[in-house]
Amino acid sequence: MSLWHKHQIFEKNSIFMLIGVLVVISIGGLVEVLPLFYLKSTIEKVEGMRPYTPLELAGRNIYVREGCYNCHSQMIRSLRDEVERYGHYSLAAESMYDKPFQWGSKRNGPDLARVGAKYSDEWHKQHLDNPRSMVPGSIMPANPWLGKTEVAVNEIQMDMKVLAFQGQPYSPQMIENAAKDMVTQATNDATDADGLAQRYPKAQSRKFSGLDGPVNEADALIAYLQMLGTLVDFKIYDGKANLR
Amino acid sequence: MSGAPHEDIDAHTGTATTGHEWDGIRELNTPLPKWWLYILYATTVWAIGYIIVYPAIPLISGHTPGIAGWTSRGAVTQELAQLTQQRAPMTSALEKASFSEITKDERMRTFALAQGRAAFGDNCAPCHGAGGGGAFSFPNLNDDDWIWGGSLEAIQQTIQYGIRSTHPDTRVGIMPAFAQILNTKEIDQLANHVRALGGLTTEKTYEKALGSRLFGEQCAACHSDGGKGNIELGAPNLADSIWLFGSDKASILQTLARGRASMMPAWNGRLDDTTIKALSVYVQSLGGVKTAP
């Protein structure tokens, strides 16, 4: 029996067939996925990226919970029209602290990768409460409960511990100050705003929702939206070194 | 596995069999159509060519670059450069020209209006409305009631640095919260007085003399005597029927008691200087400059 006929081993024994299929599919998968983990060129070297502040992280959790990613992408593709409309194309480094990433695959609404600092807090608040009041043709669902729902300030520390365990650079000091930092960032003229900005460069502190009272979900979500895409300074980013 | 396939013809279909037989059941030999096979071969050849020309296979410290040297980021950079070059004659003219030159030159003005309209739809319409109609706390741009001035230079400065934005050169005007300065009765009188200034009805409790005195003491410094406003301070004209934060008494009470501080982001950096210039021309064209200082 020639070598050619040995395929009968696979055809006549289901367990060999199963193992063979697994091996072949794994090779395909590994070749596609593995290089992304070891190739240094996958993530660009950029200045300015930092992990999310406790308030932004809480806002991100709300973003994920409400399924914003189902209609909003956070990925400006390297296409002329997208760069013209949304700004510099997204870098891999800009989602390095996103677990899971929020690139999305659908744009019922606009891309949000660089929505930070584009509109006012007041606009976001009114738009979340009732999108039609700001954009008459909008089909976005209203989220009026966000401003009325308190954020569990003490729970964010656990999220940060998990992310630190996964390798995000949250220092013990950051984790220790989690609850305090969250309240600080959601306060106008907060006394410890400098301390917060030292731990998290470019972090902005104010009462994002404009509502009195304890930190609410609108504060957190607007804080998150207002920082999206604002960390990397593209004036000093070397695009030519990162062509791919 | 015995016998050549062509020897064995199935009686019912007239098709040759493969010669495979399992418990008396024989397999018909129906090969893939020729057109299908040729497409498969063609795409395989294409794929090999593609791997050679374009970036394809991951290696230890990089990937095969492909002989064309193509990258998606390089491609978009090139396309954007082409676009800039295509627009260059007009944009560089716009960049160099002063506002009065732009206004006089019909061709340049038309270009600025077109570019301004496109940028407005992307960046300004979410707050100020698609036609610039505005909304509660977001100024209507279709009137010539300019809070921070309606000259092209003033509009340009507003767009560049924003209002109460995070930019260091931002425009800042403060409407204080009078709840800490005046008592309830005084605020109520002022609310009536402000409505009277705007030509609206007042309540029976309104005492004109008291209202005027309070307005003179507390409000006239910014809003001017008679409430005509002051564009230097971004203090709106109160003596017209345009109301940014509502004209009903409850809204005015809220404005007086808690203050207002709506915010416009700075667009410097996000939009280039030429686009901001074009936007200024477009925005001014929306409202007109009949009474703009």
Coordinates of C-alpha atoms in Angstrom, one line a residue:
Chain A
M1 CA 0.0 0.0 0.0
S2 CA 1.5 3.3 -1.1
L3 CA 1.7 6.4 1.0
W4 CA -1.2 7.8 -1.0
H5 CA -3.5 5.2 0.3
K6 CA -2.7 5.9 4.0
H7 CA -5.5 8.6 4.0
Q8 CA -7.8 5.6 4.6
I9 CA -6.6 5.8 8.2
F10 CA -8.4 9.2 8.6
E11 CA -11.4 8.1 6.6
K12 CA -12.0 4.9 8.5
N13 CA -11.3 6.1 12.1
S14 CA -13.4 9.0 13.2
I15 CA -11.1 9.9 16.1
F16 CA -8.1 10.3 13.8
M17 CA -10.2 12.4 11.5
L18 CA -11.2 14.6 14.4
I19 CA -7.6 15.1 15.6
G20 CA -6.5 15.8 12.0
V21 CA -9.2 18.4 11.5
L22 CA -8.2 20.1 14.8
V23 CA -4.6 20.2 13.8
V24 CA -5.3 21.7 10.4
I25 CA -7.7 24.3 11.7
S26 CA -5.3 25.2 14.6
I27 CA -2.5 25.9 12.1
G28 CA -4.6 28.3 10.2
G29 CA -5.7 30.0 13.4
L30 CA -2.3 30.2 15.0
V31 CA -0.7 31.6 11.8
E32 CA -3.3 34.4 11.8
V33 CA -3.5 35.2 15.5
L34 CA -0.1 34.4 17.1
P35 CA 2.1 36.9 15.2
L36 CA -0.2 39.7 16.6
F37 CA 1.0 38.8 20.1
Y38 CA 4.8 38.7 19.4
L39 CA 5.2 41.2 16.6
K40 CA 6.4 44.5 18.1
S41 CA 5.0 46.4 15.1
T42 CA 1.4 45.4 16.0
I43 CA 1.1 48.2 18.5
E44 CA 2.7 51.6 17.7
K45 CA 4.8 53.4 20.2
V46 CA 2.9 56.6 21.1
E47 CA 3.1 59.2 23.8
G48 CA 0.1 59.9 26.0
M49 CA -1.8 56.6 26.4
R50 CA -2.7 55.9 29.9
P51 CA -5.2 53.5 31.6
Y52 CA -8.8 54.9 32.2
T53 CA -9.5 56.9 35.3
P54 CA -11.9 55.2 37.7
L55 CA -14.7 57.5 36.5
E56 CA -13.9 56.9 32.8
L57 CA -13.7 53.2 33.5
A58 CA -17.2 53.3 35.2
G59 CA -18.4 55.1 32.1
R60 CA -16.9 52.6 29.8
N61 CA -18.7 49.8 31.8
I62 CA -22.0 51.7 31.2
Y63 CA -21.1 52.1 27.5
V64 CA -20.6 48.3 27.3
R65 CA -23.7 47.5 29.4
E66 CA -26.0 49.7 27.3
G67 CA -24.7 48.1 24.1
C68 CA -23.5 51.3 22.6
Y69 CA -21.0 49.3 20.5
N70 CA -23.9 47.7 18.6
C71 CA -24.5 50.9 16.7
H72 CA -21.3 53.0 17.3
S73 CA -17.9 52.0 16.1
Q74 CA -14.7 53.3 17.7
M75 CA -12.4 52.7 14.8
I76 CA -11.6 55.4 12.2
R77 CA -10.4 53.3 9.3
S78 CA -7.5 54.4 7.2
L79 CA -9.7 55.7 4.3
R80 CA -9.7 59.2 3.0
D81 CA -13.4 60.0 3.7
E82 CA -13.2 58.7 7.2
V83 CA -10.1 60.7 8.0
E84 CA -11.8 63.8 6.4
R85 CA -14.8 63.4 8.6
Y86 CA -13.6 62.0 11.9
G87 CA -9.9 62.9 12.1
H88 CA -6.7 60.9 12.2
Y89 CA -7.3 57.1 11.6
S90 CA -7.3 55.1 14.8
L91 CA -4.1 53.6 16.1
A92 CA -3.9 50.1 17.6
A93 CA -2.2 51.8 20.6
E94 CA -5.3 53.8 21.2
S95 CA -7.3 50.7 22.2
M96 CA -4.4 49.1 24.2
Y97 CA -6.3 49.5 27.5
D98 CA -9.7 48.4 26.1
K99 CA -10.6 45.0 27.3
P100 CA -12.7 44.1 25.4
F101 CA -12.1 46.6 22.6
Q102 CA -15.0 48.7 21.4
W103 CA -14.1 48.8 17.7
G104 CA -17.6 47.6 16.8
S105 CA -18.7 46.5 13.3
K106 CA -21.7 48.6 12.7
R107 CA -22.4 52.3 12.3
N108 CA -26.1 53.0 12.8
G109 CA -24.7 56.1 14.6
P110 CA -21.4 57.9 13.9
D111 CA -18.0 56.7 14.9
L112 CA -17.1 57.7 18.4
A113 CA -13.3 57.1 18.4
R114 CA -12.6 60.9 18.5
V115 CA -15.8 62.3 19.9
G116 CA -14.0 63.5 23.0
A117 CA -14.1 67.3 23.4
K118 CA -16.1 67.6 20.2
Y119 CA -19.4 68.6 21.9
S120 CA -20.3 70.1 25.2
D121 CA -21.2 68.1 28.4
E122 CA -24.6 69.8 28.2
W123 CA -25.1 68.5 24.7
H124 CA -24.2 64.9 25.8
K125 CA -26.5 65.1 28.8
Q126 CA -29.5 66.4 26.7
H127 CA -28.6 64.0 23.9
L128 CA -28.5 61.0 26.2
D129 CA -31.8 62.0 27.9
N130 CA -33.5 62.5 24.6
P131 CA -31.5 62.2 21.3
R132 CA -34.3 63.7 19.3
S133 CA -34.0 67.0 21.2
M134 CA -30.6 67.5 19.7
V135 CA -30.7 65.5 16.4
P136 CA -34.3 65.4 15.1
G137 CA -33.7 62.5 12.8
S138 CA -31.9 60.3 15.3
I139 CA -33.0 56.7 15.9
M140 CA -30.9 56.3 19.1
P141 CA -32.7 55.1 22.1
A142 CA -33.1 57.6 25.0
N143 CA -31.2 56.8 28.2
P144 CA -33.0 59.2 30.7
W145 CA -32.2 57.0 33.7
L146 CA -28.4 57.6 33.6
G147 CA -28.6 60.9 35.4
K148 CA -30.9 59.4 38.0
T149 CA -28.8 56.3 38.7
E150 CA -26.0 56.6 41.2
V151 CA -22.6 54.9 40.5
A152 CA -21.4 52.5 43.1
V153 CA -18.2 54.4 43.8
N154 CA -16.6 51.6 45.9
E155 CA -17.0 48.9 43.3
I156 CA -14.7 50.4 40.7
Q157 CA -11.6 49.4 42.8
M158 CA -12.4 45.7 42.1
D159 CA -12.5 46.4 38.3
M160 CA -9.2 48.0 38.5
K161 CA -7.7 45.2 40.4
V162 CA -8.8 42.7 37.8
L163 CA -7.4 44.9 35.0
A164 CA -4.1 45.3 36.9
F165 CA -4.0 41.5 37.2
Q166 CA -4.4 41.3 33.4
G167 CA -1.4 43.5 33.1
Q168 CA -2.7 47.1 32.9
P169 CA -0.4 49.6 34.6
Y170 CA -2.7 50.5 37.5
S171 CA -0.3 51.2 40.4
P172 CA -1.2 50.3 44.0
Q173 CA -1.6 54.0 44.6
M174 CA -4.1 54.3 41.8
I175 CA -6.1 51.4 43.1
E176 CA -5.9 52.6 46.7
N177 CA -7.3 56.1 45.6
A178 CA -9.9 54.6 43.2
A179 CA -13.1 55.7 45.0
K180 CA -11.6 59.1 46.0
D181 CA -10.4 59.8 42.4
M182 CA -13.8 59.0 41.0
V183 CA -15.5 61.5 43.3
T184 CA -12.8 64.0 42.6
Q185 CA -13.2 63.8 38.9
A186 CA -16.9 64.2 39.1
T187 CA -16.7 67.4 41.1
N188 CA -16.4 71.0 40.0
D189 CA -13.2 72.7 41.3
A190 CA -12.2 69.6 43.2
T191 CA -9.5 70.1 45.8
D192 CA -7.5 67.0 44.7
A193 CA -7.9 67.6 40.9
D194 CA -4.1 68.0 40.7
G195 CA -3.4 64.7 42.4
L196 CA -5.8 63.0 39.9
A197 CA -4.2 64.7 36.9
Q198 CA -0.8 63.6 38.2
R199 CA -1.9 59.9 38.4
Y200 CA -3.9 60.2 35.1
P201 CA -2.4 62.9 32.8
K202 CA -5.0 64.9 30.8
A203 CA -7.8 63.8 33.2
Q204 CA -10.4 66.5 33.4
S205 CA -12.5 67.1 36.5
R206 CA -15.9 68.6 36.5
K207 CA -19.5 67.6 37.2
F208 CA -20.1 66.2 33.8
S209 CA -23.8 65.8 34.0
G210 CA -24.4 69.2 35.5
L211 CA -26.7 67.6 38.1
D212 CA -26.2 68.0 41.8
G213 CA -25.7 65.1 44.1
P214 CA -23.5 62.0 44.2
V215 CA -21.7 60.6 41.1
N216 CA -24.3 59.4 38.7
E217 CA -24.1 57.2 35.6
A218 CA -24.4 60.2 33.2
D219 CA -21.3 61.8 34.9
A220 CA -19.3 58.6 34.3
L221 CA -20.5 58.0 30.7
I222 CA -19.9 61.6 29.6
A223 CA -16.5 61.6 31.3
Y224 CA -15.7 58.6 29.2
L225 CA -17.1 60.0 26.0
Q226 CA -15.3 63.3 26.5
M227 CA -11.8 61.6 26.7
L228 CA -12.3 59.3 23.7
G229 CA -9.5 59.9 21.2
T230 CA -7.9 62.8 23.1
L231 CA -4.9 61.1 24.7
V232 CA -2.5 60.9 21.8
D233 CA -1.1 64.2 20.6
F234 CA -0.9 63.8 16.8
K235 CA 1.3 66.8 16.5
I236 CA 4.2 64.8 17.8
Y237 CA 3.1 61.4 16.5
D238 CA 5.5 60.1 13.8
G239 CA 3.2 58.6 11.2
K240 CA 6.0 57.7 8.8
A241 CA 7.6 55.4 11.3
N242 CA 4.4 53.4 11.7
L243 CA 3.4 52.8 8.1
R244 CA 1.7 49.4 7.7
Chain B
M1 CA -11.0 -0.4 -5.2
S2 CA -11.0 -2.7 -8.2
G3 CA -11.5 -1.9 -11.9
A4 CA -10.9 1.4 -13.8
P5 CA -13.8 3.9 -13.4
H6 CA -14.6 4.2 -17.1
E7 CA -15.4 0.5 -17.5
D8 CA -18.4 0.6 -15.2
I9 CA -21.4 2.5 -16.4
D10 CA -24.4 2.9 -14.2
A11 CA -27.4 1.5 -16.1
H12 CA -30.0 3.9 -14.7
T13 CA -28.2 7.2 -15.3
G14 CA -25.7 6.3 -18.0
T15 CA -23.0 7.9 -15.9
A16 CA -19.6 6.3 -15.2
T17 CA -19.0 5.2 -11.6
T18 CA -15.9 5.7 -9.5
G19 CA -15.6 2.0 -9.0
H20 CA -16.1 2.4 -5.2
E21 CA -18.7 0.0 -3.9
W22 CA -20.2 -0.4 -0.5
D23 CA -22.7 -3.2 0.2
G24 CA -23.7 -3.1 -3.5
I25 CA -24.1 0.6 -3.6
R26 CA -21.9 2.2 -6.2
E27 CA -20.8 5.9 -6.4
L28 CA -21.5 7.9 -9.6
N29 CA -18.5 9.7 -10.9
T30 CA -19.8 13.3 -11.5
P31 CA -16.7 15.5 -11.7
L32 CA -16.8 19.3 -10.9
P33 CA -17.8 21.4 -13.9
K34 CA -14.9 22.6 -15.9
W35 CA -15.8 26.4 -15.5
W36 CA -15.7 25.9 -11.8
L37 CA -12.3 24.2 -11.8
Y38 CA -10.8 26.9 -14.1
I39 CA -12.0 29.7 -11.7
L40 CA -10.4 27.8 -8.8
Y41 CA -7.1 27.6 -10.7
A42 CA -7.3 31.2 -11.7
T43 CA -8.0 32.4 -8.2
T44 CA -5.1 30.3 -6.9
V45 CA -2.7 31.8 -9.3
W46 CA -4.1 35.3 -8.4
A47 CA -3.5 34.5 -4.7
I48 CA 0.1 33.6 -5.3
G49 CA 0.6 36.8 -7.2
Y50 CA -1.1 38.8 -4.4
I51 CA 1.2 37.3 -1.8
I52 CA 4.2 38.4 -3.8
V53 CA 3.0 41.9 -4.5
Y54 CA 1.3 42.8 -1.2
P55 CA 2.2 42.4 2.5
A56 CA 1.1 38.9 3.4
I57 CA 3.0 36.4 5.6
P58 CA 3.9 37.1 9.2
L59 CA 7.5 36.3 10.0
I60 CA 9.6 36.4 13.2
S61 CA 10.1 40.1 13.5
G62 CA 7.9 41.5 10.8
H63 CA 6.1 40.4 7.7
T64 CA 6.7 40.0 4.0
P65 CA 6.4 43.6 2.7
G66 CA 5.4 42.7 -0.8
I67 CA 7.3 44.0 -3.9
A68 CA 4.8 46.9 -4.4
G69 CA 5.7 48.4 -1.0
W70 CA 2.0 49.1 -0.3
T71 CA 0.7 49.9 3.1
S72 CA -2.9 51.0 4.0
R73 CA -1.6 53.9 6.1
G74 CA 0.7 55.0 3.3
A75 CA -2.1 54.8 0.8
V76 CA -4.4 57.0 2.9
T77 CA -1.6 59.5 3.5
Q78 CA -1.1 59.6 -0.2
E79 CA -4.8 60.1 -1.0
L80 CA -5.0 62.9 1.6
A81 CA -2.0 64.6 0.1
Q82 CA -3.7 64.4 -3.4
L83 CA -6.8 65.9 -1.9
T84 CA -4.9 68.7 -0.3
Q85 CA -3.1 69.3 -3.6
Q86 CA -6.3 69.3 -5.5
R87 CA -7.8 71.9 -3.2
A88 CA -4.5 73.8 -2.8
P89 CA -5.2 76.7 -5.3
M90 CA -8.4 77.7 -3.4
T91 CA -7.3 76.8 0.1
S92 CA -4.0 78.7 -0.1
A93 CA -5.8 81.7 -1.5
L94 CA -8.3 81.5 1.3
E95 CA -5.5 81.0 3.9
K96 CA -3.7 84.2 2.7
A97 CA -6.7 86.4 2.1
S98 CA -8.1 88.7 4.7
F99 CA -11.9 88.5 5.5
S100 CA -12.6 91.6 3.6
E101 CA -10.8 90.2 0.5
I102 CA -12.8 87.0 0.8
T103 CA -16.1 88.9 1.1
K104 CA -15.3 91.0 -2.0
D105 CA -14.1 88.1 -4.2
E106 CA -17.2 86.2 -5.3
R107 CA -15.3 83.1 -6.3
M108 CA -13.5 82.9 -3.0
R109 CA -16.6 83.6 -1.1
T110 CA -18.5 80.8 -2.9
F111 CA -15.7 78.4 -2.1
A112 CA -15.6 79.4 1.5
L113 CA -19.4 79.0 1.8
A114 CA -19.3 75.5 0.3
Q115 CA -16.4 74.3 2.5
G116 CA -18.1 76.0 5.5
R117 CA -21.3 74.2 4.8
A118 CA -19.6 70.8 4.7
A119 CA -17.7 71.4 7.9
F120 CA -20.8 72.7 9.6
G121 CA -22.7 69.6 8.8
D122 CA -20.0 67.4 10.3
N123 CA -19.1 69.5 13.3
C124 CA -21.6 72.1 14.3
A125 CA -25.0 70.7 13.3
P126 CA -25.3 68.3 16.3
C127 CA -25.6 71.3 18.6
H128 CA -26.7 74.2 16.5
G129 CA -29.0 72.2 14.3
A130 CA -28.6 71.2 10.6
G131 CA -29.8 74.6 9.4
G132 CA -28.3 76.5 12.4
G133 CA -31.6 76.8 14.1
G134 CA -30.2 76.0 17.5
A135 CA -31.9 74.5 20.5
F136 CA -32.4 75.3 24.2
S137 CA -29.0 76.5 25.5
F138 CA -27.5 76.2 22.0
P139 CA -27.7 79.5 20.2
N140 CA -29.7 79.9 17.0
L141 CA -27.3 81.1 14.3
N142 CA -30.1 82.1 11.8
D143 CA -30.7 85.4 13.6
D144 CA -28.4 88.4 13.7
D145 CA -28.4 88.4 17.5
W146 CA -24.7 87.6 18.1
I147 CA -23.8 87.0 21.7
W148 CA -20.1 87.2 21.2
G149 CA -20.1 89.4 18.1
G150 CA -21.1 88.8 14.5
S151 CA -18.1 90.2 12.7
L152 CA -16.1 87.5 10.8
E153 CA -13.2 88.0 13.1
A154 CA -15.4 87.6 16.2
I155 CA -17.0 84.5 14.8
Q156 CA -13.6 83.1 13.9
Q157 CA -12.3 83.7 17.5
T158 CA -15.4 82.0 18.9
I159 CA -14.9 78.9 16.7
Q160 CA -11.1 78.8 17.3
Y161 CA -11.1 79.0 21.1
G162 CA -14.7 78.2 22.1
I163 CA -16.7 79.5 25.0
R164 CA -15.9 78.3 28.5
S165 CA -13.9 75.6 26.8
T166 CA -10.7 73.9 28.0
H167 CA -8.6 76.1 25.7
P168 CA -6.5 78.7 27.6
D169 CA -7.6 81.5 25.2
T170 CA -11.3 80.6 25.5
R171 CA -14.0 83.2 25.7
V172 CA -15.4 83.3 29.2
G173 CA -18.5 85.1 30.5
I174 CA -20.0 84.4 33.8
M175 CA -23.7 84.6 34.6
P176 CA -23.5 84.3 38.4
A177 CA -26.0 82.3 40.5
F178 CA -28.0 85.1 42.2
A179 CA -29.5 82.7 44.8
Q180 CA -26.6 83.5 47.0
I181 CA -26.7 87.2 46.4
L182 CA -30.4 88.2 46.3
N183 CA -33.5 87.0 48.2
T184 CA -36.4 85.2 46.6
K185 CA -38.5 88.3 46.3
E186 CA -35.7 90.2 44.6
I187 CA -35.1 87.4 42.1
D188 CA -38.8 87.3 41.4
Q189 CA -38.9 91.0 40.7
L190 CA -35.9 90.7 38.4
A191 CA -37.5 87.9 36.5
N192 CA -40.5 90.0 35.9
H193 CA -38.3 93.0 34.9
V194 CA -36.4 90.9 32.4
R195 CA -39.6 89.7 30.9
A196 CA -40.8 93.3 30.7
L197 CA -37.5 94.2 28.9
G198 CA -38.2 91.5 26.3
G199 CA -41.7 92.8 25.8
L200 CA -43.4 90.0 27.6
T201 CA -46.3 90.1 30.2
T202 CA -45.5 90.7 33.8
E203 CA -47.2 89.6 37.0
K204 CA -49.3 91.8 39.3
T205 CA -46.6 91.6 42.0
Y206 CA -44.1 93.3 39.7
E207 CA -43.0 96.7 40.9
K208 CA -41.3 98.5 38.1
A209 CA -39.2 100.9 40.2
L210 CA -37.8 98.0 42.3
G211 CA -37.1 95.9 39.3
S212 CA -35.3 98.7 37.5
R213 CA -33.3 99.5 40.6
L214 CA -32.2 95.8 41.1
F215 CA -31.4 95.5 37.4
G216 CA -29.3 98.6 37.6
E217 CA -27.4 97.3 40.6
Q218 CA -27.0 93.7 39.6
C219 CA -27.4 93.2 35.9
A220 CA -26.6 96.4 34.0
A221 CA -22.8 96.0 34.5
C222 CA -22.8 93.2 32.0
H223 CA -26.2 93.4 30.2
S224 CA -26.0 97.2 29.9
D225 CA -28.6 99.7 30.8
G226 CA -31.9 98.7 29.2
G227 CA -30.6 95.1 28.9
K228 CA -29.1 95.7 25.4
G229 CA -26.3 93.2 26.2
N230 CA -22.5 93.5 25.7
I231 CA -20.7 91.4 23.2
E232 CA -17.4 92.0 24.9
L233 CA -18.6 90.0 27.9
G234 CA -20.9 87.7 26.0
A235 CA -23.8 89.1 27.9
P236 CA -26.9 88.5 25.7
N237 CA -29.3 91.2 24.7
L238 CA -32.3 90.9 27.0
A239 CA -34.4 93.5 25.2
D240 CA -35.3 91.4 22.2
S241 CA -37.5 88.3 21.8
I242 CA -34.6 85.9 21.4
W243 CA -34.2 83.7 24.4
L244 CA -31.4 81.2 24.7
F245 CA -32.5 79.7 28.0
G246 CA -36.2 80.0 27.7
S247 CA -38.5 83.0 28.2
D248 CA -41.1 81.5 30.6
K249 CA -40.8 82.7 34.1
A250 CA -39.7 79.4 35.5
S251 CA -36.8 79.3 33.1
I252 CA -35.8 82.8 33.9
L253 CA -36.0 82.2 37.6
Q254 CA -33.7 79.2 37.1
T255 CA -31.3 81.3 35.1
L256 CA -31.2 84.0 37.8
A257 CA -31.0 81.7 40.8
R258 CA -28.4 79.2 39.4
G259 CA -26.6 81.0 36.7
R260 CA -25.9 79.6 33.2
A261 CA -22.7 78.5 31.7
S262 CA -23.2 76.7 28.4
M263 CA -20.0 75.6 26.8
M264 CA -18.7 75.6 23.2
P265 CA -15.6 73.5 22.5
A266 CA -12.5 75.0 21.0
W267 CA -12.0 73.9 17.4
N268 CA -8.4 75.0 17.1
G269 CA -6.4 71.9 16.3
R270 CA -9.4 69.7 15.5
L271 CA -10.1 71.8 12.4
D272 CA -7.4 73.5 10.3
D273 CA -7.3 77.3 10.1
T274 CA -8.7 77.5 6.6
T275 CA -11.7 75.4 7.5
I276 CA -12.3 77.7 10.5
K277 CA -12.1 80.7 8.2
A278 CA -14.5 79.1 5.8
L279 CA -16.8 78.2 8.7
S280 CA -16.8 81.8 9.9
V281 CA -17.9 83.0 6.5
Y282 CA -20.6 80.3 6.3
V283 CA -21.9 81.0 9.9
Q284 CA -22.1 84.7 9.3
S285 CA -24.1 84.1 6.1
L286 CA -26.7 82.1 8.1
G287 CA -27.6 85.0 10.4
G288 CA -26.6 88.0 8.5
V289 CA -24.9 91.1 9.9
K290 CA -27.6 93.7 9.7
T291 CA -27.1 94.8 13.3
A292 CA -23.8 93.0 14.0
P293 CA -21.3 95.4 15.5

